[in-house]
Structure formats: C-alpha cells, structure tokens
mmCIF file of C-alpha atoms in Angstrom:
data_model
loop_
_atom_site.group_PDB
_atom_site.id
_atom_site.type_symbol
_atom_site.label_atom_id
_atom_site.label_comp_id
_atom_site.label_asym_id
_atom_site.label_seq_id
_atom_site.Cartn_x
_atom_site.Cartn_y
_atom_site.Cartn_z
ATOM 1 C CA UNK T 1 -127.769 99.683 -28.529
ATOM 2 C CA UNK T 2 -125.030 98.026 -31.901
ATOM 3 C CA UNK T 3 -123.397 94.838 -31.464
ATOM 4 C CA UNK T 4 -119.946 94.128 -32.590
ATOM 5 C CA UNK T 5 -119.281 90.046 -33.370
ATOM 6 C CA UNK T 6 -115.555 88.551 -33.025
ATOM 7 C CA UNK T 7 -114.572 86.068 -34.808
ATOM 8 C CA UNK T 8 -112.664 83.464 -33.193
ATOM 9 C CA UNK T 9 -111.508 81.913 -36.614
ATOM 10 C CA UNK T 10 -107.905 82.770 -36.233
ATOM 11 C CA UNK T 11 -107.782 81.912 -32.176
ATOM 12 C CA UNK T 12 -108.956 78.352 -33.589
ATOM 13 C CA UNK T 13 -106.780 79.005 -35.842
ATOM 14 C CA UNK T 14 -103.482 78.808 -33.906
ATOM 15 C CA UNK T 15 -104.202 76.080 -31.183
ATOM 16 C CA UNK T 16 -105.278 74.038 -34.112
ATOM 17 C CA UNK T 17 -101.150 74.847 -35.135
ATOM 18 C CA UNK T 18 -100.292 75.060 -31.978
ATOM 19 C CA UNK T 19 -101.392 71.425 -31.052
ATOM 20 C CA UNK T 20 -100.166 70.158 -34.260
ATOM 21 C CA UNK T 21 -96.611 70.905 -32.869
ATOM 22 C CA UNK T 22 -97.134 70.062 -29.994
ATOM 23 C CA UNK T 23 -98.405 66.304 -30.992
ATOM 24 C CA UNK T 24 -95.032 65.335 -33.030
ATOM 25 C CA UNK T 25 -92.788 63.289 -31.525
ATOM 26 C CA UNK T 26 -88.669 65.281 -30.900
ATOM 27 C CA UNK T 27 -86.287 63.164 -33.715
ATOM 28 C CA UNK T 28 -84.661 60.746 -32.839
ATOM 29 C CA UNK T 29 -80.898 60.717 -32.838
ATOM 30 C CA UNK T 30 -79.040 58.992 -34.728
ATOM 31 C CA UNK T 31 -78.661 56.785 -31.682
ATOM 32 C CA UNK T 32 -80.357 55.681 -29.266
ATOM 33 C CA UNK T 33 -77.432 55.622 -26.458
ATOM 34 C CA UNK T 34 -73.445 55.943 -26.360
ATOM 35 C CA UNK T 35 -71.272 53.461 -26.754
ATOM 36 C CA UNK T 36 -67.682 53.250 -23.698
ATOM 37 C CA UNK T 37 -65.331 52.194 -26.477
ATOM 38 C CA UNK T 38 -63.186 49.662 -24.897
ATOM 39 C CA UNK T 39 -64.985 48.901 -21.897
ATOM 40 C CA UNK T 40 -64.167 46.114 -19.235
ATOM 41 C CA UNK T 41 -66.502 42.875 -20.145
ATOM 42 C CA UNK T 42 -69.800 42.853 -17.395
ATOM 43 C CA UNK T 43 -67.742 39.855 -15.460
ATOM 44 C CA UNK T 44 -64.668 42.367 -14.672
ATOM 45 C CA UNK T 45 -67.616 45.253 -14.025
ATOM 46 C CA UNK T 46 -69.006 42.869 -11.428
ATOM 47 C CA UNK T 47 -66.361 40.527 -9.653
ATOM 48 C CA UNK T 48 -63.067 39.475 -10.135
ATOM 49 C CA UNK T 49 -60.970 37.364 -9.452
ATOM 50 C CA UNK T 50 -64.083 35.408 -10.225
ATOM 51 C CA UNK T 51 -65.248 33.042 -7.260
ATOM 52 C CA UNK T 52 -68.118 30.871 -7.062
ATOM 53 C CA UNK T 53 -69.742 33.579 -4.491
ATOM 54 C CA UNK T 54 -69.994 36.311 -7.520
ATOM 55 C CA UNK T 55 -68.946 34.608 -10.422
ATOM 56 C CA UNK T 56 -72.311 35.457 -13.280
ATOM 57 C CA UNK T 57 -74.982 32.670 -14.036
ATOM 58 C CA UNK T 58 -77.112 35.575 -16.172
ATOM 59 C CA UNK T 59 -79.814 33.476 -15.893
ATOM 60 C CA UNK T 60 -82.574 36.731 -15.953
ATOM 61 C CA UNK T 61 -84.006 37.238 -18.961
ATOM 62 C CA UNK T 62 -85.439 41.232 -18.427
ATOM 63 C CA UNK T 63 -83.748 42.624 -21.516
ATOM 64 C CA UNK T 64 -82.807 40.476 -23.888
ATOM 65 C CA UNK T 65 -81.242 41.171 -27.530
ATOM 66 C CA UNK T 66 -83.415 38.831 -29.904
ATOM 67 C CA UNK T 67 -81.391 40.312 -33.222
ATOM 68 C CA UNK T 68 -80.126 42.552 -35.233
ATOM 69 C CA UNK T 69 -81.061 44.589 -38.726
ATOM 70 C CA UNK T 70 -80.269 46.663 -40.123
ATOM 71 C CA UNK T 71 -76.980 47.054 -39.785
ATOM 72 C CA UNK T 72 -73.912 48.814 -41.728
ATOM 73 C CA UNK T 73 -71.280 48.358 -43.169
ATOM 74 C CA UNK T 74 -73.116 44.829 -45.148
ATOM 75 C CA UNK T 75 -69.575 43.347 -45.320
ATOM 76 C CA UNK T 76 -66.475 43.218 -43.414
ATOM 77 C CA UNK T 77 -62.587 41.253 -44.257
ATOM 78 C CA UNK T 78 -62.200 38.446 -41.552
ATOM 79 C CA UNK T 79 -59.674 39.355 -39.122
ATOM 80 C CA UNK T 80 -60.318 43.224 -40.502
ATOM 81 C CA UNK T 81 -61.825 45.606 -37.211
ATOM 82 C CA UNK T 82 -64.098 48.217 -38.992
ATOM 83 C CA UNK T 83 -67.163 50.444 -36.816
ATOM 84 C CA UNK T 84 -70.272 48.716 -36.484
ATOM 85 C CA UNK T 85 -74.312 50.824 -36.764
ATOM 86 C CA UNK T 86 -76.578 48.065 -35.830
ATOM 87 C CA UNK T 87 -81.307 48.736 -34.217
ATOM 88 C CA UNK T 88 -81.142 45.715 -32.577
ATOM 89 C CA UNK T 89 -84.814 44.326 -31.722
ATOM 90 C CA UNK T 90 -84.779 44.074 -27.864
ATOM 91 C CA UNK T 91 -87.205 42.941 -25.793
ATOM 92 C CA UNK T 92 -88.449 44.134 -22.536
ATOM 93 C CA UNK T 93 -90.339 41.304 -20.553
ATOM 94 C CA UNK T 94 -91.096 43.243 -17.679
ATOM 95 C CA UNK T 95 -91.860 47.386 -16.062
ATOM 96 C CA UNK T 96 -89.811 49.293 -15.212
ATOM 97 C CA UNK T 97 -86.470 48.037 -15.962
ATOM 98 C CA UNK T 98 -83.210 51.062 -15.236
ATOM 99 C CA UNK T 99 -80.211 51.554 -16.791
ATOM 100 C CA UNK T 100 -79.941 49.189 -19.177
ATOM 101 C CA UNK T 101 -76.108 48.494 -20.098
ATOM 102 C CA UNK T 102 -74.852 46.716 -23.358
ATOM 103 C CA UNK T 103 -71.867 44.998 -23.691
ATOM 104 C CA UNK T 104 -70.654 43.365 -26.628
ATOM 105 C CA UNK T 105 -67.065 41.728 -27.106
ATOM 106 C CA UNK T 106 -65.088 43.203 -29.491
ATOM 107 C CA UNK T 107 -61.766 41.719 -29.355
ATOM 108 C CA UNK T 108 -63.294 37.857 -31.353
ATOM 109 C CA UNK T 109 -62.998 36.649 -27.738
ATOM 110 C CA UNK T 110 -65.607 33.556 -27.650
ATOM 111 C CA UNK T 111 -66.719 34.658 -24.242
ATOM 112 C CA UNK T 112 -68.990 37.730 -23.884
ATOM 113 C CA UNK T 113 -68.681 37.431 -20.062
ATOM 114 C CA UNK T 114 -65.078 37.417 -20.288
ATOM 115 C CA UNK T 115 -62.137 34.590 -19.848
ATOM 116 C CA UNK T 116 -60.237 33.240 -17.153
ATOM 117 C CA UNK T 117 -60.274 35.122 -13.649
ATOM 118 C CA UNK T 118 -59.902 37.159 -14.263
ATOM 119 C CA UNK T 119 -62.823 38.113 -17.147
ATOM 120 C CA UNK T 120 -59.814 39.490 -19.621
ATOM 121 C CA UNK T 121 -60.693 40.422 -22.527
ATOM 122 C CA UNK T 122 -62.293 43.751 -25.013
ATOM 123 C CA UNK T 123 -65.466 44.567 -24.464
ATOM 124 C CA UNK T 124 -67.268 47.940 -24.967
ATOM 125 C CA UNK T 125 -70.545 49.492 -23.066
ATOM 126 C CA UNK T 126 -73.351 51.185 -24.353
ATOM 127 C CA UNK T 127 -76.334 52.779 -22.706
ATOM 128 C CA UNK T 128 -79.322 54.802 -23.588
ATOM 129 C CA UNK T 129 -79.926 57.705 -23.697
ATOM 130 C CA UNK T 130 -82.542 59.296 -21.610
ATOM 131 C CA UNK T 131 -85.070 60.699 -24.115
ATOM 132 C CA UNK T 132 -87.610 58.689 -24.850
ATOM 133 C CA UNK T 133 -90.158 57.656 -27.325
ATOM 134 C CA UNK T 134 -86.939 54.968 -26.351
ATOM 135 C CA UNK T 135 -86.101 54.860 -23.619
ATOM 136 C CA UNK T 136 -87.538 56.176 -21.014
ATOM 137 C CA UNK T 137 -86.320 58.982 -17.885
ATOM 138 C CA UNK T 138 -88.115 56.491 -14.801
ATOM 139 C CA UNK T 139 -85.453 56.451 -11.528
ATOM 140 C CA UNK T 140 -83.370 60.566 -11.869
ATOM 141 C CA UNK T 141 -80.495 59.527 -13.111
ATOM 142 C CA UNK T 142 -78.584 59.776 -16.939
ATOM 143 C CA UNK T 143 -78.533 56.108 -17.655
ATOM 144 C CA UNK T 144 -82.055 55.028 -19.566
ATOM 145 C CA UNK T 145 -84.279 53.275 -18.855
ATOM 146 C CA UNK T 146 -87.426 50.835 -20.761
ATOM 147 C CA UNK T 147 -90.601 50.009 -20.094
ATOM 148 C CA UNK T 148 -92.305 46.283 -21.626
ATOM 149 C CA UNK T 149 -92.269 46.159 -25.064
ATOM 150 C CA UNK T 150 -89.904 45.401 -28.245
ATOM 151 C CA UNK T 151 -87.944 48.085 -28.618
ATOM 152 C CA UNK T 152 -85.918 48.821 -32.406
ATOM 153 C CA UNK T 153 -82.351 50.713 -30.195
ATOM 154 C CA UNK T 154 -79.431 50.993 -32.324
ATOM 155 C CA UNK T 155 -76.172 51.408 -31.730
ATOM 156 C CA UNK T 156 -72.562 52.392 -33.138
ATOM 157 C CA UNK T 157 -69.919 50.531 -31.825
ATOM 158 C CA UNK T 158 -66.363 51.002 -33.150
ATOM 159 C CA UNK T 159 -63.693 47.967 -33.394
ATOM 160 C CA UNK T 160 -65.556 45.359 -34.219
ATOM 161 C CA UNK T 161 -62.627 42.550 -35.158
ATOM 162 C CA UNK T 162 -64.216 40.860 -37.812
ATOM 163 C CA UNK T 163 -64.756 37.291 -37.173
ATOM 164 C CA UNK T 164 -67.181 34.413 -37.968
ATOM 165 C CA UNK T 165 -66.381 31.397 -34.717
ATOM 166 C CA UNK T 166 -69.046 29.134 -35.952
ATOM 167 C CA UNK T 167 -68.109 28.794 -39.614
ATOM 168 C CA UNK T 168 -71.716 30.020 -40.919
ATOM 169 C CA UNK T 169 -70.433 33.342 -43.294
ATOM 170 C CA UNK T 170 -71.861 35.727 -40.230
ATOM 171 C CA UNK T 171 -70.349 37.748 -37.489
ATOM 172 C CA UNK T 172 -70.297 37.001 -34.873
ATOM 173 C CA UNK T 173 -70.875 39.115 -32.302
ATOM 174 C CA UNK T 174 -71.212 38.014 -28.088
ATOM 175 C CA UNK T 175 -73.034 40.236 -25.602
ATOM 176 C CA UNK T 176 -74.423 41.131 -21.637
ATOM 177 C CA UNK T 177 -77.022 43.419 -20.829
ATOM 178 C CA UNK T 178 -77.441 44.296 -17.449
ATOM 179 C CA UNK T 179 -80.578 46.351 -15.059
ATOM 180 C CA UNK T 180 -80.617 47.203 -11.883
ATOM 181 C CA UNK T 181 -84.459 46.935 -10.052
ATOM 182 C CA UNK T 182 -83.684 48.985 -7.507
ATOM 183 C CA UNK T 183 -84.596 52.177 -9.269
ATOM 184 C CA UNK T 184 -82.091 53.667 -6.160
ATOM 185 C CA UNK T 185 -79.617 52.327 -8.125
ATOM 186 C CA UNK T 186 -77.476 55.268 -9.768
ATOM 187 C CA UNK T 187 -75.640 54.633 -12.948
ATOM 188 C CA UNK T 188 -74.293 58.020 -14.788
ATOM 189 C CA UNK T 189 -73.983 57.819 -18.129
ATOM 190 C CA UNK T 190 -70.298 56.825 -19.416
ATOM 191 C CA UNK T 191 -69.350 54.550 -16.375
ATOM 192 C CA UNK T 192 -69.321 51.955 -16.762
ATOM 193 C CA UNK T 193 -69.912 50.720 -12.880
ATOM 194 C CA UNK T 194 -73.283 52.683 -13.295
ATOM 195 C CA UNK T 195 -73.830 49.288 -16.105
ATOM 196 C CA UNK T 196 -72.314 46.394 -13.298
ATOM 197 C CA UNK T 197 -76.428 44.254 -12.586
ATOM 198 C CA UNK T 198 -77.756 44.130 -9.105
ATOM 199 C CA UNK T 199 -76.590 40.350 -8.815
ATOM 200 C CA UNK T 200 -74.979 37.602 -10.392
ATOM 201 C CA UNK T 201 -78.608 36.129 -11.946
ATOM 202 C CA UNK T 202 -79.923 40.031 -13.134
ATOM 203 C CA UNK T 203 -78.343 39.316 -16.819
ATOM 204 C CA UNK T 204 -78.803 38.147 -19.935
ATOM 205 C CA UNK T 205 -75.660 37.265 -22.182
ATOM 206 C CA UNK T 206 -75.734 35.404 -25.805
ATOM 207 C CA UNK T 207 -71.982 33.850 -27.176
ATOM 208 C CA UNK T 208 -73.292 33.500 -30.447
ATOM 209 C CA UNK T 209 -74.745 35.982 -31.486
ATOM 210 C CA UNK T 210 -74.889 36.577 -34.929
ATOM 211 C CA UNK T 211 -74.878 40.103 -36.524
ATOM 212 C CA UNK T 212 -76.587 39.897 -40.680
ATOM 213 C CA UNK T 213 -72.726 41.403 -41.638
ATOM 214 C CA UNK T 214 -71.333 38.757 -43.704
ATOM 215 C CA UNK T 215 -67.575 38.108 -43.133
ATOM 216 C CA UNK T 216 -65.140 37.760 -46.040
ATOM 217 C CA UNK T 217 -61.744 35.656 -46.137
ATOM 218 C CA UNK T 218 -59.316 37.048 -48.315
ATOM 219 C CA UNK T 219 -58.689 34.357 -51.428
ATOM 220 C CA UNK T 220 -57.192 33.815 -54.758
ATOM 221 C CA UNK T 221 -55.361 31.677 -56.870
ATOM 222 C CA UNK T 222 -51.916 31.777 -58.442
ATOM 223 C CA UNK T 223 -52.278 30.969 -62.486
ATOM 224 C CA UNK T 224 -49.351 30.247 -64.344
ATOM 225 C CA UNK T 225 -49.436 29.848 -67.979
ATOM 226 C CA UNK T 226 -46.285 28.711 -69.420
ATOM 227 C CA UNK T 227 -46.196 30.515 -73.361
ATOM 228 C CA UNK T 228 -43.190 28.426 -74.228
ATOM 229 C CA UNK T 229 -41.576 24.979 -73.389
ATOM 230 C CA UNK T 230 -38.361 23.215 -74.957
ATOM 231 C CA UNK T 231 -38.332 18.542 -75.080
ATOM 232 C CA UNK T 232 -33.987 17.239 -75.756
ATOM 233 C CA UNK T 233 -34.618 13.853 -76.990
ATOM 234 C CA UNK T 234 -32.613 11.610 -77.477
ATOM 235 C CA UNK T 235 -31.211 8.562 -80.554
ATOM 236 C CA UNK T 236 -29.172 5.841 -80.240
ATOM 237 C CA UNK T 237 -28.871 3.734 -81.928
ATOM 238 C CA UNK T 238 -28.372 -0.465 -81.321
ATOM 239 C CA UNK T 239 -27.410 -2.856 -82.814
ATOM 240 C CA UNK T 240 -29.177 -7.074 -81.938
ATOM 241 C CA UNK T 241 -27.537 -8.783 -84.649
ATOM 242 C CA UNK T 242 -25.671 -11.140 -82.222
ATOM 243 C CA UNK T 243 -22.842 -12.599 -85.372
ATOM 244 C CA UNK T 244 -23.787 -9.123 -87.863
ATOM 245 C CA UNK T 245 -21.924 -5.446 -88.124
ATOM 246 C CA UNK T 246 -24.031 -2.931 -88.943
ATOM 247 C CA UNK T 247 -23.137 0.480 -90.237
ATOM 248 C CA UNK T 248 -25.503 4.118 -90.121
ATOM 249 C CA UNK T 249 -26.828 5.153 -92.812
ATOM 250 C CA UNK T 250 -29.506 7.995 -91.876
ATOM 251 C CA UNK T 251 -32.090 8.756 -89.381
ATOM 252 C CA UNK T 252 -35.616 10.008 -89.814
ATOM 253 C CA UNK T 253 -37.527 11.962 -87.355
ATOM 254 C CA UNK T 254 -41.432 10.960 -88.570
ATOM 255 C CA UNK T 255 -42.336 14.600 -87.432
ATOM 256 C CA UNK T 256 -39.053 16.896 -87.308
ATOM 257 C CA UNK T 257 -36.939 14.906 -90.313
ATOM 258 C CA UNK T 258 -33.569 13.820 -91.312
ATOM 259 C CA UNK T 259 -32.261 14.481 -87.378
ATOM 260 C CA UNK T 260 -29.237 15.044 -89.248
ATOM 261 C CA UNK T 261 -29.871 18.433 -89.787
ATOM 262 C CA UNK T 262 -33.276 20.843 -88.653
ATOM 263 C CA UNK T 263 -34.124 24.029 -89.296
ATOM 264 C CA UNK T 264 -31.671 24.340 -92.128
ATOM 265 C CA UNK T 265 -28.445 23.804 -88.986
ATOM 266 C CA UNK T 266 -26.294 20.192 -88.364
ATOM 267 C CA UNK T 267 -27.078 18.348 -85.027
ATOM 268 C CA UNK T 268 -24.918 16.254 -82.492
ATOM 269 C CA UNK T 269 -26.579 13.264 -85.003
ATOM 270 C CA UNK T 270 -24.856 13.939 -87.520
ATOM 271 C CA UNK T 271 -21.544 12.717 -85.914
ATOM 272 C CA UNK T 272 -23.801 9.252 -85.812
ATOM 273 C CA UNK T 273 -23.817 9.352 -89.788
ATOM 274 C CA UNK T 274 -21.513 6.299 -90.774
ATOM 275 C CA UNK T 275 -20.291 5.063 -87.514
ATOM 276 C CA UNK T 276 -20.293 0.689 -86.997
ATOM 277 C CA UNK T 277 -21.930 -0.611 -85.095
ATOM 278 C CA UNK T 278 -20.929 -4.187 -84.033
ATOM 279 C CA UNK T 279 -22.889 -7.169 -83.065
ATOM 280 C CA UNK T 280 -24.818 -6.370 -79.694
ATOM 281 C CA UNK T 281 -23.447 -2.695 -79.156
ATOM 282 C CA UNK T 282 -24.632 0.586 -79.124
ATOM 283 C CA UNK T 283 -24.436 3.801 -80.714
ATOM 284 C CA UNK T 284 -23.489 7.251 -78.348
ATOM 285 C CA UNK T 285 -26.609 9.090 -76.975
ATOM 286 C CA UNK T 286 -27.047 12.851 -80.050
ATOM 287 C CA UNK T 287 -29.594 15.040 -78.611
ATOM 288 C CA UNK T 288 -32.321 17.817 -79.786
ATOM 289 C CA UNK T 289 -33.628 19.737 -78.835
ATOM 290 C CA UNK T 290 -37.449 21.699 -80.090
ATOM 291 C CA UNK T 291 -39.777 24.308 -78.926
ATOM 292 C CA UNK T 292 -43.465 24.111 -78.707
ATOM 293 C CA UNK T 293 -45.291 26.831 -78.266
ATOM 294 C CA UNK T 294 -48.932 28.037 -77.567
ATOM 295 C CA UNK T 295 -51.587 27.552 -79.103
ATOM 296 C CA UNK T 296 -52.361 24.172 -79.874
ATOM 297 C CA UNK T 297 -49.692 21.910 -78.910
ATOM 298 C CA UNK T 298 -50.773 20.605 -75.289
ATOM 299 C CA UNK T 299 -51.015 17.116 -74.760
ATOM 300 C CA UNK T 300 -49.527 14.222 -75.593
ATOM 301 C CA UNK T 301 -47.122 13.789 -78.319
ATOM 302 C CA UNK T 302 -45.207 10.831 -79.859
ATOM 303 C CA UNK T 303 -42.867 10.484 -82.061
ATOM 304 C CA UNK T 304 -40.559 7.913 -84.540
ATOM 305 C CA UNK T 305 -37.292 7.696 -84.982
ATOM 306 C CA UNK T 306 -36.084 5.602 -88.404
ATOM 307 C CA UNK T 307 -32.575 4.609 -88.987
ATOM 308 C CA UNK T 308 -31.126 2.600 -91.981
ATOM 309 C CA UNK T 309 -28.511 0.151 -90.916
ATOM 310 C CA UNK T 310 -26.135 -1.620 -94.031
ATOM 311 C CA UNK T 311 -24.589 -4.500 -93.118
ATOM 312 C CA UNK T 312 -21.425 -4.099 -94.108
ATOM 313 C CA UNK T 313 -20.348 -7.602 -94.522
ATOM 314 C CA UNK T 314 -22.970 -7.920 -97.094
ATOM 315 C CA UNK T 315 -24.145 -4.763 -98.723
ATOM 316 C CA UNK T 316 -28.422 -5.871 -96.877
ATOM 317 C CA UNK T 317 -29.358 -2.497 -95.423
ATOM 318 C CA UNK T 318 -32.571 -2.929 -93.135
ATOM 319 C CA UNK T 319 -35.144 0.116 -91.070
ATOM 320 C CA UNK T 320 -34.689 -0.253 -88.271
ATOM 321 C CA UNK T 321 -37.647 1.874 -85.884
ATOM 322 C CA UNK T 322 -37.843 3.545 -81.579
ATOM 323 C CA UNK T 323 -40.347 6.026 -81.016
ATOM 324 C CA UNK T 324 -40.689 8.373 -77.423
ATOM 325 C CA UNK T 325 -44.508 9.561 -76.260
ATOM 326 C CA UNK T 326 -44.263 12.586 -74.324
ATOM 327 C CA UNK T 327 -46.417 15.030 -72.889
ATOM 328 C CA UNK T 328 -46.655 18.956 -72.795
ATOM 329 C CA UNK T 329 -48.447 20.341 -70.435
ATOM 330 C CA UNK T 330 -47.978 24.956 -70.962
ATOM 331 C CA UNK T 331 -50.934 26.082 -68.974
ATOM 332 C CA UNK T 332 -51.034 25.647 -64.967
ATOM 333 C CA UNK T 333 -53.573 26.507 -63.518
ATOM 334 C CA UNK T 334 -54.891 27.056 -59.681
#
C-alpha cells in the first residue's frame, strides 16, 4: 500500500497569521468622542429655573477628570478664543457607568454648572464613542460607557475662551461630568439631553480645573528716545553796589565763551555790552540757546558766566560771576 504525506505547515502558518491579525486592536480615533458646541451647561440641561429642588449639588465621584495632559496648542492669548485638543486623565470608581458626558465651560465663566437661576453660559459637551478600548457599549445606545479604572480620553473642544481665572498663568476650564447608573436611560450621541444626570447628585464639577496651556497677556513697552535737546539760557547782570554806577564791559561763559558772539554770529547778549547800571539796578535779560546731541551729553551740566563791570566814576574794574545747573536727559525708557 502506498502512503502519501501532507504538510500542515502552510495551514498552521495561515492560522498563526490570522490569529495575529485578529489580536491587533482597532486603531483608535483622534478623539474618543464627539463634541457638541455650543451646548447648554449642565444645570440648564438638568432643569431651570434653578430651585432648591433641582439645583445640582454633584456630590458623587463615579467619573471624574483628574488632570489634563498632551495639550495642543500649549499657549493662548488672554481674551481670545481657540480650539483646544487635550487628553484628560479620567478616573472611574465603579463598573457600568453609562453615557458619560463632559461639560466644559468655554466662555470664560467661573461656574461650570451655569450662572444664575437660568444657568446662563456657553458650554461644550463631549460624549463618548462606543468603540473600545475605552469607551465601551454596555447598554446598546449610541453614547459610550465606562467600567472602573483610569483612562486617557482625548477631546477636541472648539471656541475655548483663553482665560486664567486664578492668576497662575495657566488656562482654567471649569467642567462638570455626568453619567447614568441606570442601564435603561437612553442617550443619543449628538443630543445634549441624553447627558442629563440621573439625579442632582450623580455628577461632579470642578470650577477651577486647570489645563497646562500657558495664558499669555499682551505686553509691551514704550521706548522714547530724543537725539537732541535745545536749552535756552537767560542772563541778567545786577549792580549790588548801593552807591556806585557801573558799566558792563563783557560777558564770558566758561563753557560757551564770549556770549556776545556764539558760533560766529552776534547774539542778543551783545546788546548788554556798554550798558550802565545805577546802584542796585538789574539789566534787561538776554537769551542764547545751545543744542545738546547724543552721545555723552546727558546728566547735570553746570556753566558759569563772568561779567566785567567798570566803575563809571573812577574806572575800577571788577569781575562778578553767576552759574546755573541743568539736567540733560535725552533718553526716556519704558
């Protein structure tokens, strides 16, 4: 009898390849859910006008955002709006929590639930997909569910108002998280009413939630620079004698020289030369100008004028002086 052998290697190889293919999890989408924007804030979805009977107190912690990581962009400008993509570390403390919804206050308001009796404010609502790994589809509707554990959930949130409410330099994004403990509560993805909490306590809110996005405030400085400064000097001569009349012979400045002739041109001070002053009298004033230029001309500047006076009776001559100090500041910074 003849025997034939059959190799099982191709079949085995095929099964191994198929098994490996089936073991690869499906590729995760960029986001773990959809975002409804704009949406009502959680209190308005739950019920208004707000009364003691329907006021959310949110004392449960079944699902909570603990922190935000992997943000894009990493900076925003105070007072502008931008699209935020962030991964949120999400802690779930119980199994079978259905239809998780994440309400983010995006208009810069401080209260994640909404303001006043009408729960005013603009929020966005991120609802989970139903494709694992997480979230899951535990109840058969179109909103994702979660079992206990710590998960990284990524959402893209448009129209976030860039605001740092606590002054530490980072974005604050108040938020409330809702879920259903009852499997029979229907949630339809895209409908904010499906993310209403079961009761006023079955939620958690954080009014100061921080996202690691640096909030930059517009800033700047005014730099004013003067390259020239023109100073006008005034000169008078006084006769301090109580009995003698004097004549003005000259006016000499220790910095600028003969004040009757500056830069080769006669000045107003030339009109004082030859004037006589009775005892105790003061001459009229003359003025001359000087222009200071950068560099090296800032700071205190002192100069002295010497006048030669001649006694009109006996010809005796005497030098008298006077000085002035100015401060030249050509640079005005911020």
